[in-house]
Coordinates of C-alpha atoms in Angstrom, one line a residue:
M1 CA 40.9 43.8 -31.3
K2 CA 38.3 43.8 -34.1
K3 CA 35.5 42.8 -31.5
T4 CA 36.7 45.7 -29.4
L5 CA 36.3 48.1 -32.3
I6 CA 33.0 46.7 -33.4
I7 CA 31.7 47.1 -29.8
L8 CA 32.9 50.7 -29.4
F9 CA 31.4 51.5 -32.8
I10 CA 28.1 50.2 -31.8
L11 CA 28.2 52.0 -28.5
F12 CA 29.1 55.4 -30.1
A13 CA 26.5 54.9 -32.7
F14 CA 23.9 54.2 -29.9
M15 CA 25.0 57.3 -28.1
A16 CA 24.8 59.5 -31.2
T17 CA 21.3 58.4 -32.1
T18 CA 20.1 59.0 -28.5
L19 CA 21.6 62.5 -28.3
S20 CA 20.2 63.4 -31.6
A21 CA 16.9 63.0 -30.3
W22 CA 17.6 64.6 -27.0
S23 CA 17.1 68.2 -26.0
P24 CA 18.3 70.1 -22.8
E25 CA 14.7 70.6 -21.9
D26 CA 14.5 66.7 -21.3
L27 CA 16.6 67.3 -18.0
T28 CA 13.5 68.8 -16.5
K29 CA 11.3 65.7 -17.0
F30 CA 11.4 62.2 -15.3
P31 CA 12.8 59.4 -17.5
P32 CA 10.3 57.4 -19.5
C33 CA 10.6 54.6 -16.8
M34 CA 9.8 57.0 -13.8
E35 CA 6.8 58.8 -12.6
A36 CA 6.3 61.2 -9.8
D37 CA 5.4 59.5 -6.6
D38 CA 7.1 56.2 -7.5
W39 CA 9.0 54.3 -4.8
I40 CA 12.3 52.7 -5.6
L41 CA 13.9 50.0 -3.5
N42 CA 17.4 49.0 -4.1
L43 CA 19.1 46.0 -2.7
G44 CA 22.7 45.0 -3.3
V45 CA 26.4 44.6 -2.3
G46 CA 29.1 47.0 -2.4
I47 CA 32.8 47.1 -3.1
H48 CA 35.2 49.6 -1.4
G49 CA 38.9 50.0 -0.8
R50 CA 38.8 48.1 2.5
I51 CA 38.1 44.8 0.7
F52 CA 41.2 44.8 -1.1
N53 CA 43.3 45.3 2.1
Y54 CA 41.3 42.7 4.2
F55 CA 42.3 39.3 2.4
G56 CA 45.2 37.1 3.7
N57 CA 47.4 37.1 6.6
G58 CA 44.6 36.7 9.0
Y59 CA 42.4 39.5 7.7
W60 CA 39.0 38.7 6.4
C61 CA 35.8 40.6 5.6
I62 CA 32.4 40.2 3.9
P63 CA 31.4 42.7 1.2
P64 CA 28.9 45.3 2.6
L65 CA 25.2 44.8 2.0
R66 CA 23.1 47.9 1.0
L67 CA 19.6 48.8 1.1
S68 CA 18.2 52.1 -0.1
F69 CA 14.8 53.3 -0.8
D70 CA 13.8 56.3 -2.8
R71 CA 10.6 58.4 -3.4
N72 CA 10.2 60.5 -6.7
A73 CA 9.1 63.9 -6.0
A74 CA 8.1 66.5 -8.9
L75 CA 9.2 69.8 -7.4
G76 CA 8.6 73.5 -8.4
D77 CA 6.4 74.8 -11.2
K78 CA 8.2 72.7 -14.0
G79 CA 7.8 69.5 -11.8
L80 CA 11.6 69.1 -11.6
P81 CA 12.5 65.2 -11.3
F82 CA 13.9 64.9 -7.7
F83 CA 13.8 62.0 -5.4
F84 CA 14.3 61.6 -1.5
G85 CA 15.1 58.6 0.6
G86 CA 17.4 56.7 2.9
L87 CA 19.9 53.9 3.1
V88 CA 21.0 51.2 5.7
G89 CA 23.8 48.9 5.2
Y90 CA 26.0 46.3 7.0
E91 CA 29.5 45.7 6.9
L92 CA 31.8 43.1 8.7
W93 CA 35.6 42.7 8.8
G94 CA 38.0 41.2 11.2
Y95 CA 41.4 39.6 12.0
K96 CA 42.6 36.4 13.6
G97 CA 46.3 36.1 14.4
N98 CA 48.5 33.8 16.4
Y99 CA 50.3 36.4 18.3
W100 CA 48.5 36.3 21.7
N101 CA 45.8 34.2 20.0
Y102 CA 44.4 37.7 19.2
Y103 CA 41.1 38.1 17.5
Y104 CA 38.7 41.1 16.6
V105 CA 35.6 41.8 14.6
Y106 CA 34.3 45.2 13.5
H107 CA 30.5 45.5 12.7
K108 CA 29.5 48.8 10.9
I109 CA 25.9 49.7 10.2
P110 CA 25.5 52.9 8.1
V111 CA 22.2 54.7 8.4
G112 CA 21.7 57.8 6.3
F113 CA 19.5 60.0 4.3
R114 CA 19.8 60.6 0.4
A115 CA 18.4 63.1 -2.1
G116 CA 19.1 63.0 -5.9
Y117 CA 18.1 64.2 -9.4
H118 CA 17.0 62.1 -12.2
F119 CA 18.6 62.7 -15.8
N120 CA 16.3 62.0 -18.8
W121 CA 18.1 61.0 -21.8
G122 CA 15.0 59.7 -23.5
V123 CA 16.1 56.0 -23.4
D124 CA 13.1 53.5 -22.4
K125 CA 13.9 51.5 -19.2
L126 CA 17.0 53.7 -18.4
D127 CA 17.1 55.9 -15.3
T128 CA 20.3 57.8 -14.6
Y129 CA 20.8 60.1 -11.5
A130 CA 23.0 62.0 -9.2
V131 CA 22.6 61.4 -5.4
A132 CA 24.0 63.0 -2.3
T133 CA 24.2 61.0 1.0
A134 CA 24.5 62.0 4.6
G135 CA 24.5 60.0 7.8
Y136 CA 26.2 58.0 10.6
K137 CA 28.0 54.7 10.8
I138 CA 27.1 52.7 14.0
S139 CA 30.1 50.5 15.1
I140 CA 30.1 47.5 17.3
R141 CA 33.7 46.2 18.1
T142 CA 34.7 43.1 19.8
H143 CA 38.3 42.2 20.7
E144 CA 39.4 38.8 22.3
R145 CA 42.9 37.7 23.5
Y146 CA 43.6 34.0 24.8
G147 CA 39.8 33.4 23.8
T148 CA 38.6 35.8 26.3
E149 CA 36.8 38.8 25.4
Y150 CA 38.5 41.9 27.0
Y151 CA 37.0 44.8 25.1
S152 CA 33.7 45.4 23.4
S153 CA 32.0 48.7 22.6
S154 CA 29.2 50.1 20.5
L155 CA 28.9 53.6 19.5
I156 CA 27.8 56.1 16.6
D157 CA 31.2 57.4 15.6
D158 CA 31.6 58.2 11.9
L159 CA 29.6 60.8 10.1
F160 CA 29.7 60.2 6.3
L161 CA 28.9 62.5 3.5
G162 CA 29.0 61.5 -0.1
F163 CA 28.0 61.9 -3.9
S164 CA 27.3 59.4 -6.3
L165 CA 26.2 58.7 -9.9
G166 CA 23.9 55.9 -10.6
A167 CA 21.9 53.9 -13.2
R168 CA 19.0 51.7 -13.3
W169 CA 18.0 49.5 -16.1
F170 CA 14.3 48.2 -15.8
V171 CA 13.7 44.8 -17.3
N172 CA 10.0 45.4 -16.8
K173 CA 7.7 48.0 -15.1
G174 CA 8.6 46.9 -11.5
F175 CA 12.1 45.2 -11.7
G176 CA 15.4 46.0 -12.9
F177 CA 19.1 46.4 -12.0
W178 CA 21.1 49.3 -10.6
A179 CA 24.7 50.4 -9.9
E180 CA 26.2 53.6 -8.1
I181 CA 29.8 54.8 -8.0
G182 CA 31.0 57.5 -5.9
T183 CA 31.8 58.4 -2.5
G184 CA 29.9 57.7 0.8
T185 CA 30.5 55.4 3.5
Y186 CA 34.0 55.2 2.3
L187 CA 36.3 57.3 0.1
F188 CA 35.3 55.0 -3.0
N189 CA 32.1 53.0 -3.2
F190 CA 30.7 50.8 -6.0
D191 CA 27.4 49.1 -5.4
I192 CA 25.4 47.0 -7.6
G193 CA 22.3 44.9 -7.2
L194 CA 18.6 44.6 -8.0
S195 CA 16.0 47.4 -8.1
F196 CA 12.2 47.4 -7.4
K197 CA 9.7 50.1 -8.3
F198 CA 6.2 50.4 -7.1

């Protein structure tokens, strides 16, 4: 209990110190670790509600892989800190059961566009942002019964729209870690991974 209180105290002290040096005008500027025209590449894995439903009783899945890329753009007279980019991913889940020796696999490939805004809190190496996403999921489905494929299809079937909050922490000028939480390819997404800036 004491350790938790000490950690909370340190966290609140850090936040108070940061906010005391912050002004609303800072929200119109890029964070210290970002510049206009920077490219950022995020590579990571995601967690969503389907993962918790797809373990045991013949169900299985692989956590979704995520790749997104963003380019900073200073817009308007004040050079507001926006960014624009895209995303692509890969998801896999399936089922294998004894009844009729039934087996199926779903491959999903989300492809989309993203646009966001950086928030500047005046903290070195920290980038926080809000981002909106829109795109489609390409589905590839295969079903087997008695070891023989009897159904297979590929189609673009799911439109997705989402909104997420994210943070990047850069260890040095070009490398860091990132996390995003929000909605998008599913009702709930939480993605983490590595971030590269160039």
